[in-house]
């Protein structure tokens, strides 16, 4: 038998994770089955199980592939590295503009899947823990939270920021608001069949622009 190379294995696994991603765009993550992925790839059941023992292993590699495809860390660093040249309000707007572009581009893709994984985590936390346990490093949003906390803390210590709320309160508010915006935009654009009269306003660029203004008020940067 011909030797199976690492490149061959990587190619097959990529085909399987790409198929899982395609199915997740059509169905909710919690309802995707191994048979769905088998049908999508055109591989036999044995062909799939040769590389993955279950669907959650496939999801783990799918998430890794998603993170490699869209990595915001360099963009976050590039914005925060300008802290000595830009006003805090300008940093805020730059960060949220970057997030709005990402969310708009990936609303029906990565964002939809990420949201559905969050819902799955509430209903089956042990399953999501299993999916995430072998994924190294931090995701885009976790990284943004860490870097932003460092930024706010540093600017407060330097006297460049005099926020109206505690830094940790501010970060928790941003995190909660981001989750709410993510959910509202996805629900009204991905799942709702009858158009909500406010759907035109439930768009990432509109919602995140307003959130940026709110955050600037909370950090003492009146516009």
mmCIF file of C-alpha atoms in Angstrom:
data_model
loop_
_atom_site.group_PDB
_atom_site.id
_atom_site.type_symbol
_atom_site.label_atom_id
_atom_site.label_comp_id
_atom_site.label_asym_id
_atom_site.label_seq_id
_atom_site.Cartn_x
_atom_site.Cartn_y
_atom_site.Cartn_z
ATOM 1 C CA UNK A 1 0.000 0.000 0.000
ATOM 2 C CA UNK A 2 1.232 3.526 -0.732
ATOM 3 C CA UNK A 3 2.506 5.461 2.260
ATOM 4 C CA UNK A 4 0.034 7.961 3.697
ATOM 5 C CA UNK A 5 1.810 11.305 3.982
ATOM 6 C CA UNK A 6 1.219 14.101 6.460
ATOM 7 C CA UNK A 7 0.121 16.281 3.537
ATOM 8 C CA UNK A 8 -2.487 13.707 2.536
ATOM 9 C CA UNK A 9 -3.860 13.542 6.083
ATOM 10 C CA UNK A 10 -3.937 17.334 6.370
ATOM 11 C CA UNK A 11 -5.756 17.625 3.040
ATOM 12 C CA UNK A 12 -8.409 15.079 4.035
ATOM 13 C CA UNK A 13 -8.946 16.704 7.436
ATOM 14 C CA UNK A 14 -9.276 20.119 5.793
ATOM 15 C CA UNK A 15 -11.887 18.707 3.428
ATOM 16 C CA UNK A 16 -13.836 17.341 6.389
ATOM 17 C CA UNK A 17 -13.666 20.556 8.441
ATOM 18 C CA UNK A 18 -14.618 22.636 5.383
ATOM 19 C CA UNK A 19 -17.631 20.367 4.954
ATOM 20 C CA UNK A 20 -18.559 20.810 8.635
ATOM 21 C CA UNK A 21 -18.333 24.591 8.233
ATOM 22 C CA UNK A 22 -20.588 24.496 5.151
ATOM 23 C CA UNK A 23 -23.182 22.416 6.993
ATOM 24 C CA UNK A 24 -23.044 24.758 10.021
ATOM 25 C CA UNK A 25 -23.958 27.666 7.746
ATOM 26 C CA UNK A 26 -27.162 25.880 6.717
ATOM 27 C CA UNK A 27 -28.085 24.304 10.058
ATOM 28 C CA UNK A 28 -27.656 25.302 13.684
ATOM 29 C CA UNK A 29 -24.481 23.851 15.208
ATOM 30 C CA UNK A 30 -26.396 21.801 17.782
ATOM 31 C CA UNK A 31 -28.364 19.965 15.068
ATOM 32 C CA UNK A 32 -25.414 19.069 12.805
ATOM 33 C CA UNK A 33 -24.790 15.321 12.731
ATOM 34 C CA UNK A 34 -21.928 13.145 11.584
ATOM 35 C CA UNK A 35 -24.172 11.924 8.761
ATOM 36 C CA UNK A 36 -24.576 15.522 7.557
ATOM 37 C CA UNK A 37 -20.807 15.833 7.280
ATOM 38 C CA UNK A 38 -20.487 12.447 5.606
ATOM 39 C CA UNK A 39 -23.066 13.511 3.029
ATOM 40 C CA UNK A 40 -21.333 16.860 2.476
ATOM 41 C CA UNK A 41 -17.871 15.369 1.913
ATOM 42 C CA UNK A 42 -19.005 12.440 -0.190
ATOM 43 C CA UNK A 43 -16.671 10.234 1.860
ATOM 44 C CA UNK A 44 -17.733 6.948 3.342
ATOM 45 C CA UNK A 45 -18.452 6.598 7.042
ATOM 46 C CA UNK A 46 -15.159 4.734 7.410
ATOM 47 C CA UNK A 47 -13.408 7.501 5.492
ATOM 48 C CA UNK A 48 -14.538 10.053 8.077
ATOM 49 C CA UNK A 49 -13.864 7.925 11.162
ATOM 50 C CA UNK A 50 -10.385 7.197 9.870
ATOM 51 C CA UNK A 51 -9.473 10.769 10.781
ATOM 52 C CA UNK A 52 -11.967 11.741 13.499
ATOM 53 C CA UNK A 53 -13.538 9.672 16.240
ATOM 54 C CA UNK A 54 -16.573 11.950 16.635
ATOM 55 C CA UNK A 55 -18.183 15.181 15.476
ATOM 56 C CA UNK A 56 -16.773 17.232 18.347
ATOM 57 C CA UNK A 57 -13.215 16.497 17.201
ATOM 58 C CA UNK A 58 -14.239 17.811 13.789
ATOM 59 C CA UNK A 59 -15.696 20.947 15.383
ATOM 60 C CA UNK A 60 -12.425 21.526 17.271
ATOM 61 C CA UNK A 61 -10.427 21.520 14.035
ATOM 62 C CA UNK A 62 -13.127 23.591 12.326
ATOM 63 C CA UNK A 63 -12.751 26.304 14.975
ATOM 64 C CA UNK A 64 -8.964 26.233 14.575
ATOM 65 C CA UNK A 65 -9.417 26.674 10.837
ATOM 66 C CA UNK A 66 -11.816 29.591 11.427
ATOM 67 C CA UNK A 67 -9.286 31.299 13.710
ATOM 68 C CA UNK A 68 -6.524 30.914 11.142
ATOM 69 C CA UNK A 69 -8.703 32.296 8.365
ATOM 70 C CA UNK A 70 -9.765 35.391 10.299
ATOM 71 C CA UNK A 71 -7.208 36.507 12.866
ATOM 72 C CA UNK A 72 -7.865 39.969 14.295
ATOM 73 C CA UNK A 73 -4.922 39.991 16.698
ATOM 74 C CA UNK A 74 -2.557 41.885 14.402
ATOM 75 C CA UNK A 75 -5.240 44.485 13.668
ATOM 76 C CA UNK A 76 -5.941 44.905 17.394
ATOM 77 C CA UNK A 77 -2.222 45.311 18.121
ATOM 78 C CA UNK A 78 -1.801 47.809 15.265
ATOM 79 C CA UNK A 79 -4.572 50.020 16.650
ATOM 80 C CA UNK A 80 -3.460 49.858 20.292
ATOM 81 C CA UNK A 81 0.161 50.505 19.294
ATOM 82 C CA UNK A 82 -0.991 53.987 18.200
ATOM 83 C CA UNK A 83 -2.035 54.932 21.729
ATOM 84 C CA UNK A 84 0.668 57.618 21.951
ATOM 85 C CA UNK A 85 -0.416 59.217 18.667
ATOM 86 C CA UNK A 86 -4.192 58.952 18.890
ATOM 87 C CA UNK A 87 -6.640 60.247 21.448
ATOM 88 C CA UNK A 88 -8.437 57.567 23.505
ATOM 89 C CA UNK A 89 -11.690 58.387 21.678
ATOM 90 C CA UNK A 90 -9.967 57.724 18.349
ATOM 91 C CA UNK A 91 -8.643 54.391 19.609
ATOM 92 C CA UNK A 92 -12.165 53.403 20.664
ATOM 93 C CA UNK A 93 -13.642 54.269 17.274
ATOM 94 C CA UNK A 94 -10.829 52.475 15.436
ATOM 95 C CA UNK A 95 -11.371 49.282 17.451
ATOM 96 C CA UNK A 96 -15.129 49.273 16.993
ATOM 97 C CA UNK A 97 -14.864 50.117 13.289
ATOM 98 C CA UNK A 98 -12.563 47.125 12.876
ATOM 99 C CA UNK A 99 -15.029 44.908 14.761
ATOM 100 C CA UNK A 100 -17.956 46.239 12.711
ATOM 101 C CA UNK A 101 -16.195 45.321 9.452
ATOM 102 C CA UNK A 102 -15.395 41.838 10.775
ATOM 103 C CA UNK A 103 -18.919 41.286 12.061
ATOM 104 C CA UNK A 104 -20.503 42.518 8.820
ATOM 105 C CA UNK A 105 -18.317 40.244 6.701
ATOM 106 C CA UNK A 106 -18.827 37.208 8.948
ATOM 107 C CA UNK A 107 -22.381 37.710 10.235
ATOM 108 C CA UNK A 108 -23.651 34.677 8.324
ATOM 109 C CA UNK A 109 -20.414 32.735 8.835
ATOM 110 C CA UNK A 110 -18.008 32.789 11.775
ATOM 111 C CA UNK A 111 -20.268 35.009 13.872
ATOM 112 C CA UNK A 112 -23.290 32.753 13.365
ATOM 113 C CA UNK A 113 -21.291 29.670 14.331
ATOM 114 C CA UNK A 114 -19.679 31.409 17.314
ATOM 115 C CA UNK A 115 -23.099 32.512 18.578
ATOM 116 C CA UNK A 116 -24.519 29.012 18.207
ATOM 117 C CA UNK A 117 -21.556 27.548 20.080
ATOM 118 C CA UNK A 118 -22.337 29.981 22.916
ATOM 119 C CA UNK A 119 -25.938 28.733 22.979
ATOM 120 C CA UNK A 120 -24.675 25.136 22.930
ATOM 121 C CA UNK A 121 -22.394 25.960 25.872
ATOM 122 C CA UNK A 122 -25.437 26.947 27.930
ATOM 123 C CA UNK A 123 -27.258 23.719 27.122
ATOM 124 C CA UNK A 124 -24.337 21.283 26.978
ATOM 125 C CA UNK A 125 -21.344 22.878 28.760
ATOM 126 C CA UNK A 126 -19.389 19.628 29.026
ATOM 127 C CA UNK A 127 -19.651 19.087 25.296
ATOM 128 C CA UNK A 128 -18.344 22.570 24.496
ATOM 129 C CA UNK A 129 -15.546 22.131 27.050
ATOM 130 C CA UNK A 130 -14.555 19.002 25.141
ATOM 131 C CA UNK A 131 -14.646 20.859 21.805
ATOM 132 C CA UNK A 132 -12.509 23.718 23.130
ATOM 133 C CA UNK A 133 -10.047 21.819 25.345
ATOM 134 C CA UNK A 134 -7.477 21.121 22.619
ATOM 135 C CA UNK A 135 -7.640 24.550 20.992
ATOM 136 C CA UNK A 136 -4.480 26.458 21.976
ATOM 137 C CA UNK A 137 -4.198 30.177 22.586
ATOM 138 C CA UNK A 138 -6.989 32.721 22.752
ATOM 139 C CA UNK A 139 -9.704 33.641 20.295
ATOM 140 C CA UNK A 140 -10.145 37.088 18.777
ATOM 141 C CA UNK A 141 -12.604 38.363 21.368
ATOM 142 C CA UNK A 142 -10.667 36.997 24.342
ATOM 143 C CA UNK A 143 -7.516 38.618 22.993
ATOM 144 C CA UNK A 144 -9.322 41.917 22.453
ATOM 145 C CA UNK A 145 -10.599 41.854 26.042
ATOM 146 C CA UNK A 146 -7.111 41.216 27.462
ATOM 147 C CA UNK A 147 -5.430 43.888 25.342
ATOM 148 C CA UNK A 148 -8.163 46.440 25.982
ATOM 149 C CA UNK A 149 -7.948 45.882 29.733
ATOM 150 C CA UNK A 150 -4.193 46.480 29.536
ATOM 151 C CA UNK A 151 -4.800 49.623 27.489
ATOM 152 C CA UNK A 152 -7.440 51.109 29.802
ATOM 153 C CA UNK A 153 -5.403 50.291 32.925
ATOM 154 C CA UNK A 154 -2.258 51.826 31.434
ATOM 155 C CA UNK A 155 -3.998 54.989 30.276
ATOM 156 C CA UNK A 156 -5.635 55.453 33.688
ATOM 157 C CA UNK A 157 -2.255 55.074 35.415
ATOM 158 C CA UNK A 158 -0.731 57.616 33.019
ATOM 159 C CA UNK A 159 -3.519 60.071 33.779
ATOM 160 C CA UNK A 160 -4.709 60.147 30.179
ATOM 161 C CA UNK A 161 -8.059 58.624 31.106
ATOM 162 C CA UNK A 162 -10.414 59.540 33.919
ATOM 163 C CA UNK A 163 -13.262 57.103 33.405
ATOM 164 C CA UNK A 164 -16.677 57.524 34.942
ATOM 165 C CA UNK A 165 -16.669 53.826 35.940
ATOM 166 C CA UNK A 166 -14.139 51.267 37.164
ATOM 167 C CA UNK A 167 -12.034 49.660 34.421
ATOM 168 C CA UNK A 168 -13.359 46.162 35.168
ATOM 169 C CA UNK A 169 -16.934 47.437 35.180
ATOM 170 C CA UNK A 170 -16.256 49.037 31.814
ATOM 171 C CA UNK A 171 -14.842 45.832 30.305
ATOM 172 C CA UNK A 172 -17.741 43.766 31.619
ATOM 173 C CA UNK A 173 -20.181 46.261 30.117
ATOM 174 C CA UNK A 174 -18.430 46.178 26.733
ATOM 175 C CA UNK A 175 -18.403 42.381 26.776
ATOM 176 C CA UNK A 176 -22.120 42.214 27.630
ATOM 177 C CA UNK A 177 -23.024 44.845 25.060
ATOM 178 C CA UNK A 178 -20.980 43.079 22.376
ATOM 179 C CA UNK A 179 -22.760 39.780 23.117
ATOM 180 C CA UNK A 180 -26.132 41.505 22.948
ATOM 181 C CA UNK A 181 -25.317 43.194 19.650
ATOM 182 C CA UNK A 182 -23.975 39.942 18.230
ATOM 183 C CA UNK A 183 -27.131 38.060 19.231
ATOM 184 C CA UNK A 184 -29.539 40.753 18.014
ATOM 185 C CA UNK A 185 -27.841 41.197 14.641
ATOM 186 C CA UNK A 186 -27.617 37.446 14.038
ATOM 187 C CA UNK A 187 -31.188 36.676 15.123
ATOM 188 C CA UNK A 188 -32.673 39.453 12.993
ATOM 189 C CA UNK A 189 -30.537 38.775 9.933
ATOM 190 C CA UNK A 190 -30.040 34.996 10.003
ATOM 191 C CA UNK A 191 -33.106 33.407 11.575
ATOM 192 C CA UNK A 192 -36.077 35.758 11.546
ATOM 193 C CA UNK A 193 -38.493 35.142 8.680
ATOM 194 C CA UNK A 194 -40.811 38.076 9.299
ATOM 195 C CA UNK A 195 -38.834 41.275 9.019
ATOM 196 C CA UNK A 196 -38.686 43.292 12.229
ATOM 197 C CA UNK A 197 -39.345 47.003 11.489
ATOM 198 C CA UNK A 198 -36.061 47.759 13.267
ATOM 199 C CA UNK A 199 -34.014 45.239 11.264
ATOM 200 C CA UNK A 200 -32.423 48.048 9.266
ATOM 201 C CA UNK A 201 -30.930 49.290 12.559
ATOM 202 C CA UNK A 202 -29.857 45.845 13.775
ATOM 203 C CA UNK A 203 -26.698 46.021 11.689
ATOM 204 C CA UNK A 204 -23.147 45.753 13.100
ATOM 205 C CA UNK A 205 -21.910 49.107 11.817
ATOM 206 C CA UNK A 206 -24.864 51.006 13.270
ATOM 207 C CA UNK A 207 -24.886 49.200 16.617
ATOM 208 C CA UNK A 208 -21.111 49.281 17.161
ATOM 209 C CA UNK A 209 -20.849 52.952 16.221
ATOM 210 C CA UNK A 210 -23.360 53.717 18.971
ATOM 211 C CA UNK A 211 -21.496 51.439 21.396
ATOM 212 C CA UNK A 212 -18.241 53.288 20.636
ATOM 213 C CA UNK A 213 -19.905 56.590 21.524
ATOM 214 C CA UNK A 214 -21.224 55.091 24.761
ATOM 215 C CA UNK A 215 -17.802 53.701 25.700
ATOM 216 C CA UNK A 216 -16.161 57.067 25.025
ATOM 217 C CA UNK A 217 -18.629 58.709 27.382
ATOM 218 C CA UNK A 218 -17.864 56.110 30.063
ATOM 219 C CA UNK A 219 -14.095 56.636 29.730
ATOM 220 C CA UNK A 220 -14.566 60.388 30.073
ATOM 221 C CA UNK A 221 -14.026 61.206 26.403
ATOM 222 C CA UNK A 222 -17.080 63.327 25.576
ATOM 223 C CA UNK A 223 -17.592 63.802 21.856
#
